[in-house]
Amino acid sequence: MNILLAVDGSPYTKKMLAYLAAHNEMLGTDHTYTALTVQPQLPPRARVALGKEVVERYYQEEGEKVLASVTKFLSRHHVELKTMIKVGPAGEMIAKVAQSGKFDLIVMGTHGHGALGKLVMGSVSTQVLAKCDVPVLLVR
């Protein structure tokens, strides 16, 4: 299987990785893995004031911080990992990458907000489910 791991560096990402490690059928050399982190876009005025190079370097550095722990964890389990950093709305970008990359499964941690929390704050996992027809495994 071609598996997309949506990661954000939160404790929920760590729970998702622990789940994968505890389930041998999910973590192994039979699958290919890509870790995707999505950085929120800076406000337009900040992007203009800082300049394109500074903004791109910022996105890259922030993305690498998130991906470093994921890469380290999976390398300890002898899993090769491709990485991707995107910028934009997280739910939209995860769904877009999953569809265009022909992934068989998306695995992501979820904060587990209740119905009211989703209504007020929205939910990246809810957006991914709504915008994508790739199966999603949510780890809570």
PDB file of C-alpha atoms in Angstrom:
ATOM      1  CA  MET A   1       0.000   0.000   0.000  1.00  0.00           C
ATOM      2  CA  ASN A   2       0.989   3.582  -0.615  1.00  0.00           C
ATOM      3  CA  ILE A   3       0.304   5.332   2.714  1.00  0.00           C
ATOM      4  CA  LEU A   4       0.167   9.078   3.376  1.00  0.00           C
ATOM      5  CA  LEU A   5       0.942  10.097   6.960  1.00  0.00           C
ATOM      6  CA  ALA A   6      -0.512  13.537   7.716  1.00  0.00           C
ATOM      7  CA  VAL A   7       1.614  14.966  10.530  1.00  0.00           C
ATOM      8  CA  ASP A   8       1.637  18.239  12.448  1.00  0.00           C
ATOM      9  CA  GLY A   9       4.085  17.617  15.295  1.00  0.00           C
ATOM     10  CA  SER A  10       1.339  17.537  17.922  1.00  0.00           C
ATOM     11  CA  PRO A  11       0.848  14.845  20.578  1.00  0.00           C
ATOM     12  CA  TYR A  12      -1.803  13.426  18.224  1.00  0.00           C
ATOM     13  CA  THR A  13       0.882  12.759  15.633  1.00  0.00           C
ATOM     14  CA  LYS A  14       2.843  10.874  18.280  1.00  0.00           C
ATOM     15  CA  LYS A  15      -0.230   8.796  19.126  1.00  0.00           C
ATOM     16  CA  MET A  16      -0.684   7.993  15.449  1.00  0.00           C
ATOM     17  CA  LEU A  17       2.938   6.855  15.146  1.00  0.00           C
ATOM     18  CA  ALA A  18       2.617   4.743  18.289  1.00  0.00           C
ATOM     19  CA  TYR A  19      -0.481   3.119  16.798  1.00  0.00           C
ATOM     20  CA  LEU A  20       1.417   2.278  13.615  1.00  0.00           C
ATOM     21  CA  ALA A  21       4.308   0.811  15.599  1.00  0.00           C
ATOM     22  CA  ALA A  22       1.914  -1.348  17.623  1.00  0.00           C
ATOM     23  CA  HIS A  23       0.264  -2.799  14.506  1.00  0.00           C
ATOM     24  CA  ASN A  24       2.735  -4.762  12.425  1.00  0.00           C
ATOM     25  CA  GLU A  25       0.308  -4.978   9.512  1.00  0.00           C
ATOM     26  CA  MET A  26       0.421  -1.177   9.229  1.00  0.00           C
ATOM     27  CA  LEU A  27       4.144  -0.618   9.626  1.00  0.00           C
ATOM     28  CA  GLY A  28       6.522  -2.588   7.492  1.00  0.00           C
ATOM     29  CA  THR A  29       8.505  -2.908   4.327  1.00  0.00           C
ATOM     30  CA  ASP A  30       5.430  -4.035   2.359  1.00  0.00           C
ATOM     31  CA  HIS A  31       4.201  -0.444   2.245  1.00  0.00           C
ATOM     32  CA  THR A  32       5.542   2.875   1.005  1.00  0.00           C
ATOM     33  CA  TYR A  33       5.180   5.875   3.293  1.00  0.00           C
ATOM     34  CA  THR A  34       5.084   9.597   2.691  1.00  0.00           C
ATOM     35  CA  ALA A  35       4.884  12.031   5.602  1.00  0.00           C
ATOM     36  CA  LEU A  36       3.106  15.276   4.748  1.00  0.00           C
ATOM     37  CA  THR A  37       3.056  18.375   6.886  1.00  0.00           C
ATOM     38  CA  VAL A  38       1.062  21.441   5.903  1.00  0.00           C
ATOM     39  CA  GLN A  39       2.150  24.862   7.076  1.00  0.00           C
ATOM     40  CA  PRO A  40      -0.475  27.595   7.444  1.00  0.00           C
ATOM     41  CA  GLN A  41       0.054  30.436   5.032  1.00  0.00           C
ATOM     42  CA  LEU A  42       1.338  33.669   6.521  1.00  0.00           C
ATOM     43  CA  PRO A  43      -0.907  36.727   6.142  1.00  0.00           C
ATOM     44  CA  PRO A  44      -0.446  38.593   2.824  1.00  0.00           C
ATOM     45  CA  ARG A  45       1.064  41.688   4.458  1.00  0.00           C
ATOM     46  CA  ALA A  46       3.637  39.599   6.300  1.00  0.00           C
ATOM     47  CA  ARG A  47       4.580  37.763   3.099  1.00  0.00           C
ATOM     48  CA  VAL A  48       5.084  41.065   1.263  1.00  0.00           C
ATOM     49  CA  ALA A  49       7.046  42.648   4.115  1.00  0.00           C
ATOM     50  CA  LEU A  50       9.351  39.649   4.564  1.00  0.00           C
ATOM     51  CA  GLY A  51       9.923  38.823   0.920  1.00  0.00           C
ATOM     52  CA  LYS A  52       9.585  35.589  -0.996  1.00  0.00           C
ATOM     53  CA  GLU A  53      12.945  34.055   0.002  1.00  0.00           C
ATOM     54  CA  VAL A  54      12.460  34.625   3.732  1.00  0.00           C
ATOM     55  CA  VAL A  55       8.901  33.293   3.635  1.00  0.00           C
ATOM     56  CA  GLU A  56       9.873  30.164   1.687  1.00  0.00           C
ATOM     57  CA  ARG A  57      12.778  29.505   4.065  1.00  0.00           C
ATOM     58  CA  TYR A  58      10.411  29.925   7.031  1.00  0.00           C
ATOM     59  CA  TYR A  59       7.944  27.378   5.608  1.00  0.00           C
ATOM     60  CA  GLN A  60      10.779  24.942   4.897  1.00  0.00           C
ATOM     61  CA  GLU A  61      12.316  25.280   8.365  1.00  0.00           C
ATOM     62  CA  GLU A  62       8.972  24.892  10.153  1.00  0.00           C
ATOM     63  CA  GLY A  63       8.091  21.878   8.037  1.00  0.00           C
ATOM     64  CA  GLU A  64      11.456  20.248   8.675  1.00  0.00           C
ATOM     65  CA  LYS A  65      10.983  20.686  12.441  1.00  0.00           C
ATOM     66  CA  VAL A  66       7.741  18.711  12.249  1.00  0.00           C
ATOM     67  CA  LEU A  67       9.142  16.033   9.953  1.00  0.00           C
ATOM     68  CA  ALA A  68      12.380  15.473  11.911  1.00  0.00           C
ATOM     69  CA  SER A  69      10.759  13.545  14.763  1.00  0.00           C
ATOM     70  CA  VAL A  70       8.609  11.493  12.375  1.00  0.00           C
ATOM     71  CA  THR A  71      11.619  10.584  10.259  1.00  0.00           C
ATOM     72  CA  LYS A  72      13.630   9.653  13.345  1.00  0.00           C
ATOM     73  CA  PHE A  73      10.820   7.499  14.764  1.00  0.00           C
ATOM     74  CA  LEU A  74      10.234   5.598  11.534  1.00  0.00           C
ATOM     75  CA  SER A  75      13.937   5.087  10.852  1.00  0.00           C
ATOM     76  CA  ARG A  76      14.189   3.322  14.240  1.00  0.00           C
ATOM     77  CA  HIS A  77      11.543   0.931  12.884  1.00  0.00           C
ATOM     78  CA  HIS A  78      13.545   0.489   9.648  1.00  0.00           C
ATOM     79  CA  VAL A  79      10.918   2.242   7.563  1.00  0.00           C
ATOM     80  CA  GLU A  80      11.942   4.359   4.599  1.00  0.00           C
ATOM     81  CA  LEU A  81      10.014   7.575   4.376  1.00  0.00           C
ATOM     82  CA  LYS A  82       9.458  10.228   1.738  1.00  0.00           C
ATOM     83  CA  THR A  83       8.593  13.671   3.069  1.00  0.00           C
ATOM     84  CA  MET A  84       6.561  16.583   1.754  1.00  0.00           C
ATOM     85  CA  ILE A  85       5.964  20.115   2.970  1.00  0.00           C
ATOM     86  CA  LYS A  86       2.982  22.054   1.616  1.00  0.00           C
ATOM     87  CA  VAL A  87       1.555  25.461   2.448  1.00  0.00           C
ATOM     88  CA  GLY A  88      -2.129  26.296   2.733  1.00  0.00           C
ATOM     89  CA  PRO A  89      -5.293  25.083   4.445  1.00  0.00           C
ATOM     90  CA  ALA A  90      -4.365  21.721   5.994  1.00  0.00           C
ATOM     91  CA  GLY A  91      -7.535  19.774   5.192  1.00  0.00           C
ATOM     92  CA  GLU A  92      -7.587  20.891   1.572  1.00  0.00           C
ATOM     93  CA  MET A  93      -3.889  20.232   1.008  1.00  0.00           C
ATOM     94  CA  ILE A  94      -3.958  16.765   2.592  1.00  0.00           C
ATOM     95  CA  ALA A  95      -6.934  15.769   0.435  1.00  0.00           C
ATOM     96  CA  LYS A  96      -5.339  17.222  -2.708  1.00  0.00           C
ATOM     97  CA  VAL A  97      -2.010  15.433  -2.146  1.00  0.00           C
ATOM     98  CA  ALA A  98      -3.770  12.156  -1.323  1.00  0.00           C
ATOM     99  CA  GLN A  99      -5.812  12.239  -4.510  1.00  0.00           C
ATOM    100  CA  SER A 100      -3.040  13.411  -6.846  1.00  0.00           C
ATOM    101  CA  GLY A 101      -0.416  11.108  -5.321  1.00  0.00           C
ATOM    102  CA  LYS A 102      -2.577   8.027  -5.784  1.00  0.00           C
ATOM    103  CA  PHE A 103      -2.377   7.055  -2.128  1.00  0.00           C
ATOM    104  CA  ASP A 104      -4.261   3.998  -0.891  1.00  0.00           C
ATOM    105  CA  LEU A 105      -4.679   5.251   2.675  1.00  0.00           C
ATOM    106  CA  ILE A 106      -4.324   8.429   4.730  1.00  0.00           C
ATOM    107  CA  VAL A 107      -3.346   7.991   8.379  1.00  0.00           C
ATOM    108  CA  MET A 108      -3.669  10.935  10.722  1.00  0.00           C
ATOM    109  CA  GLY A 109      -4.088  11.718  14.379  1.00  0.00           C
ATOM    110  CA  THR A 110      -7.205  13.550  15.443  1.00  0.00           C
ATOM    111  CA  HIS A 111      -7.828  15.852  18.362  1.00  0.00           C
ATOM    112  CA  GLY A 112     -11.178  14.202  18.986  1.00  0.00           C
ATOM    113  CA  HIS A 113     -13.227  17.392  19.394  1.00  0.00           C
ATOM    114  CA  GLY A 114     -16.905  16.868  20.038  1.00  0.00           C
ATOM    115  CA  ALA A 115     -19.652  18.046  17.699  1.00  0.00           C
ATOM    116  CA  LEU A 116     -19.664  21.540  19.207  1.00  0.00           C
ATOM    117  CA  GLY A 117     -15.888  21.848  18.882  1.00  0.00           C
ATOM    118  CA  LYS A 118     -16.047  20.856  15.213  1.00  0.00           C
ATOM    119  CA  LEU A 119     -18.809  23.356  14.612  1.00  0.00           C
ATOM    120  CA  VAL A 120     -16.917  26.206  16.251  1.00  0.00           C
ATOM    121  CA  MET A 121     -13.308  25.396  15.306  1.00  0.00           C
ATOM    122  CA  GLY A 122     -13.651  23.102  12.315  1.00  0.00           C
ATOM    123  CA  SER A 123     -11.613  19.977  11.991  1.00  0.00           C
ATOM    124  CA  VAL A 124      -8.831  19.067   9.610  1.00  0.00           C
ATOM    125  CA  SER A 125      -9.904  15.423   9.673  1.00  0.00           C
ATOM    126  CA  THR A 126     -13.503  16.392   8.865  1.00  0.00           C
ATOM    127  CA  GLN A 127     -12.286  18.473   5.921  1.00  0.00           C
ATOM    128  CA  VAL A 128     -10.143  15.606   4.636  1.00  0.00           C
ATOM    129  CA  LEU A 129     -13.065  13.193   4.886  1.00  0.00           C
ATOM    130  CA  ALA A 130     -15.339  15.625   3.036  1.00  0.00           C
ATOM    131  CA  LYS A 131     -12.920  16.509   0.226  1.00  0.00           C
ATOM    132  CA  CYS A 132     -11.263  13.193  -0.485  1.00  0.00           C
ATOM    133  CA  ASP A 133     -12.318   9.720  -1.533  1.00  0.00           C
ATOM    134  CA  VAL A 134      -9.117   8.042  -0.298  1.00  0.00           C
ATOM    135  CA  PRO A 135      -9.755   5.910   2.820  1.00  0.00           C
ATOM    136  CA  VAL A 136      -8.723   7.652   6.050  1.00  0.00           C
ATOM    137  CA  LEU A 137      -7.575   6.015   9.282  1.00  0.00           C
ATOM    138  CA  LEU A 138      -8.048   8.416  12.202  1.00  0.00           C
ATOM    139  CA  VAL A 139      -6.108   7.672  15.375  1.00  0.00           C
ATOM    140  CA  ARG A 140      -7.448   9.267  18.503  1.00  0.00           C
TER     141      ARG A 140
END
